[in-house]
Coordinates of C-alpha atoms in Angstrom, one line a residue:
M1 CA 62.6 20.4 5.5
Q2 CA 60.7 18.4 8.1
K3 CA 60.5 15.4 5.8
I4 CA 64.2 14.9 6.0
V5 CA 64.0 13.8 9.6
Y6 CA 61.4 11.1 8.7
I7 CA 63.4 10.1 5.7
A8 CA 66.5 9.4 7.9
L9 CA 64.4 7.5 10.5
I10 CA 62.6 5.4 7.9
G11 CA 66.0 4.7 6.2
L12 CA 67.4 3.7 9.6
F13 CA 64.4 1.4 10.2
L14 CA 64.8 -0.2 6.7
G15 CA 68.5 -0.8 7.5
V16 CA 67.6 -2.5 10.9
V17 CA 65.1 -4.8 9.0
L18 CA 67.8 -5.6 6.4
D19 CA 70.3 -6.4 9.1
L20 CA 67.9 -8.8 10.7
L21 CA 67.1 -10.4 7.3
I22 CA 70.6 -10.1 5.9
D23 CA 70.7 -13.6 4.3
R24 CA 67.4 -13.4 2.6
A25 CA 66.6 -9.7 2.2
P26 CA 66.2 -8.1 -1.3
I27 CA 68.9 -5.5 -0.5
R28 CA 69.5 -4.3 -4.1
P29 CA 65.8 -3.8 -5.0
V30 CA 65.3 -1.9 -1.8
A31 CA 68.3 0.3 -2.6
L32 CA 66.9 1.0 -6.0
I33 CA 63.3 1.7 -4.9
W34 CA 63.9 3.6 -1.7
P35 CA 65.6 6.6 -3.4
G36 CA 62.6 6.7 -5.8
V37 CA 60.2 6.9 -2.8
I38 CA 62.2 9.7 -1.3
I39 CA 62.1 11.7 -4.5
A40 CA 58.4 11.1 -5.0
W41 CA 57.7 12.3 -1.5
L42 CA 59.9 15.4 -1.7
G43 CA 58.9 16.3 -5.2
W44 CA 55.3 15.3 -5.3
R45 CA 54.2 18.7 -6.6
Q46 CA 56.6 18.5 -9.5
L47 CA 55.5 14.9 -10.1
L48 CA 51.8 15.8 -10.2
G49 CA 52.5 18.8 -12.5
L50 CA 53.6 16.4 -15.3
E51 CA 55.9 18.9 -16.8
V52 CA 58.6 17.2 -18.8
P53 CA 61.6 19.1 -17.4
D54 CA 60.4 18.6 -13.9
L55 CA 59.9 14.8 -14.4
A56 CA 63.2 14.5 -16.2
R57 CA 65.0 16.1 -13.2
L58 CA 63.2 13.9 -10.7
V59 CA 64.1 10.8 -12.6
L60 CA 67.8 11.9 -12.9
V61 CA 68.0 12.6 -9.2
W62 CA 66.4 9.2 -8.5
F63 CA 69.2 7.6 -10.6
V64 CA 71.8 9.5 -8.7
G65 CA 70.4 8.3 -5.4
A66 CA 70.4 4.7 -6.7
F67 CA 74.0 5.0 -7.8
V68 CA 75.0 6.4 -4.3
F69 CA 73.3 3.6 -2.5
D70 CA 74.7 1.0 -4.9
R71 CA 78.3 2.2 -4.4
L72 CA 77.9 2.4 -0.6
L73 CA 76.5 -1.2 -0.6
A74 CA 79.3 -2.4 -2.9
L75 CA 82.0 -1.0 -0.6
R76 CA 80.3 -1.5 2.8
T77 CA 82.7 -4.2 3.9
A78 CA 85.9 -2.5 2.5
E79 CA 87.3 -1.3 5.8
I80 CA 85.9 2.2 6.4
V81 CA 85.5 3.3 2.8
A82 CA 81.7 3.7 2.7
P83 CA 81.5 6.0 5.8
T84 CA 84.5 8.0 4.6
M85 CA 82.6 8.7 1.4
V86 CA 79.6 9.8 3.3
L87 CA 81.7 12.0 5.5
V88 CA 83.4 13.9 2.6
A89 CA 80.3 14.1 0.6
G90 CA 78.4 15.6 3.6
I91 CA 81.1 18.2 4.2
G92 CA 81.1 19.1 0.5
M93 CA 77.3 19.3 0.4
S94 CA 77.3 21.5 3.5
A95 CA 79.6 24.0 1.9
I96 CA 77.7 24.0 -1.4
A97 CA 74.4 24.6 0.4
M98 CA 75.9 27.4 2.4
I99 CA 77.3 29.1 -0.7
G100 CA 73.8 28.6 -2.3
T101 CA 72.2 30.5 0.7
A102 CA 70.5 27.3 2.0
A103 CA 71.9 27.6 5.6
S104 CA 69.4 25.1 7.2
L105 CA 70.2 22.4 4.7
S106 CA 73.9 23.2 5.1
Q107 CA 73.5 22.5 8.8
L108 CA 71.7 19.2 8.2
A109 CA 74.5 18.0 5.7
A110 CA 77.1 19.0 8.3
A111 CA 75.2 17.0 10.9
V112 CA 75.3 13.9 8.8
A113 CA 79.1 14.5 8.2
A114 CA 79.7 15.0 12.0
A115 CA 77.8 11.8 13.0
T116 CA 79.7 9.8 10.4
G117 CA 83.0 11.3 11.5
G118 CA 82.3 10.2 15.0
F119 CA 81.8 6.6 13.7
L120 CA 85.0 6.8 11.8
L121 CA 87.0 7.9 14.9
W122 CA 85.9 4.8 16.6
N123 CA 87.1 2.7 13.6
W124 CA 90.6 4.1 13.2
P125 CA 93.4 2.9 13.0
R126 CA 91.6 -0.4 13.0
Q127 CA 88.0 -1.3 12.2
R128 CA 86.1 -2.1 15.4
Y129 CA 82.5 -1.9 14.3
P130 CA 81.1 -2.9 10.9
F131 CA 79.2 -0.4 8.8
S132 CA 75.9 -2.1 9.2
M133 CA 72.8 -1.8 7.0
A134 CA 71.2 0.4 9.6
A135 CA 74.2 2.8 9.6
L136 CA 74.4 2.7 5.8
F137 CA 70.7 3.3 5.1
G138 CA 70.3 5.8 7.9
A139 CA 73.3 7.9 6.8
A140 CA 72.7 7.5 3.0
S141 CA 69.0 8.4 3.4
A142 CA 69.7 11.5 5.3
L143 CA 72.5 12.6 2.9
F144 CA 70.4 11.9 -0.2
G145 CA 67.3 13.5 1.3
V146 CA 69.3 16.7 1.9
G147 CA 71.0 16.6 -1.4
A148 CA 67.7 16.0 -3.3
T149 CA 66.1 19.0 -1.4
I150 CA 69.0 21.2 -2.3
V151 CA 68.6 20.3 -6.0
L152 CA 64.8 20.6 -6.1
F153 CA 64.2 23.7 -3.9
T154 CA 67.3 25.9 -3.8
R155 CA 69.6 27.9 -6.0
A156 CA 72.7 26.0 -5.0
S157 CA 74.8 24.6 -7.9
S158 CA 73.6 21.3 -9.2
L159 CA 76.8 21.1 -11.2
A160 CA 78.8 21.2 -7.9
L161 CA 76.7 18.6 -6.4
A162 CA 77.2 16.4 -9.5
I163 CA 81.0 16.7 -9.0
L164 CA 80.6 15.3 -5.5
L165 CA 79.5 12.0 -7.2
L166 CA 83.2 11.5 -8.2
I167 CA 83.8 10.7 -4.5
F168 CA 81.8 7.5 -4.9
V169 CA 83.6 6.7 -8.1
A170 CA 86.8 7.1 -6.3
G171 CA 85.7 4.5 -3.8
S172 CA 85.4 2.0 -6.6
I173 CA 89.1 2.4 -7.6
R174 CA 90.4 2.8 -4.1
D175 CA 92.7 -0.2 -4.3
R176 CA 94.6 1.5 -7.1
L177 CA 95.2 4.7 -5.2
P178 CA 98.5 5.6 -3.4
L179 CA 98.8 4.2 0.2
C180 CA 95.3 3.0 0.3
S181 CA 96.3 -0.6 0.8
K182 CA 98.0 0.4 4.1
P183 CA 95.8 -0.4 7.2
V184 CA 96.7 2.7 9.1
W185 CA 97.4 5.3 6.4
G186 CA 94.9 3.9 3.8
P187 CA 91.8 5.5 5.2
I188 CA 93.6 8.9 5.6
A189 CA 95.0 8.7 2.1
F190 CA 91.5 7.8 0.7
G191 CA 89.9 10.6 2.7
A192 CA 92.4 13.1 1.4
I193 CA 91.9 12.1 -2.2
A194 CA 88.1 12.3 -1.8
A195 CA 88.5 15.7 -0.2
I196 CA 90.2 17.0 -3.4
T197 CA 86.9 16.2 -5.2
A198 CA 84.9 17.9 -2.5
L199 CA 87.2 21.0 -2.8
L200 CA 86.7 21.1 -6.6
A201 CA 82.9 20.9 -6.1
I202 CA 83.0 23.7 -3.5
A203 CA 85.1 25.9 -5.9
V204 CA 82.6 25.3 -8.7
A205 CA 79.8 26.3 -6.4
F206 CA 81.6 29.4 -5.3
F207 CA 82.4 30.7 -8.8
V208 CA 78.9 29.9 -10.3
A209 CA 77.0 31.3 -7.3
P210 CA 75.0 34.5 -8.1
G211 CA 76.9 37.5 -7.1
S212 CA 80.0 35.4 -6.3
T213 CA 82.2 38.1 -7.6
D214 CA 81.1 40.3 -4.7
Y215 CA 82.9 38.2 -2.1

């Protein structure tokens, strides 16, 4: 748990460095390697255990993290799409962790969502501040750190968390979605569509949770 704070701070520091070196920084390689470093630090016991199922899971989670960072980087300048994805994913992850009886991790995911929501409020109905590398790497590192911890160390539904990845897929096809080309209503429309994916993931987490029929 305590590592997540350091992961967020290191991610923030990396983002600041990339902001300062924006024209000559190896952004894509950093976005690929950094999730692997997070996974290695969080799952070092599984890594050293050299069990094939554990190693496969670590590699899969690494690829998921690289995908999330890649999508956020690709859409960083598309109005407020990137922070909207972080917000909705954070809310969904918080609910999934709570259903999976991981209350502390649920609170951390909710904190990421709340911070990103505050940023979004300052950028609607028109964008006032860019989603800098510092904001992107800080938020994405915290979100991925929480998500990886949920997958590796809790009983929360990995399937539900996988469904949340559709939020980042939706970001890639945003321009084809209804109303999303409108400056004022576009962010709300995209957020609502992304929220449908989060609700689906939460529903899956609820129905596959142990003892869910007792609720």
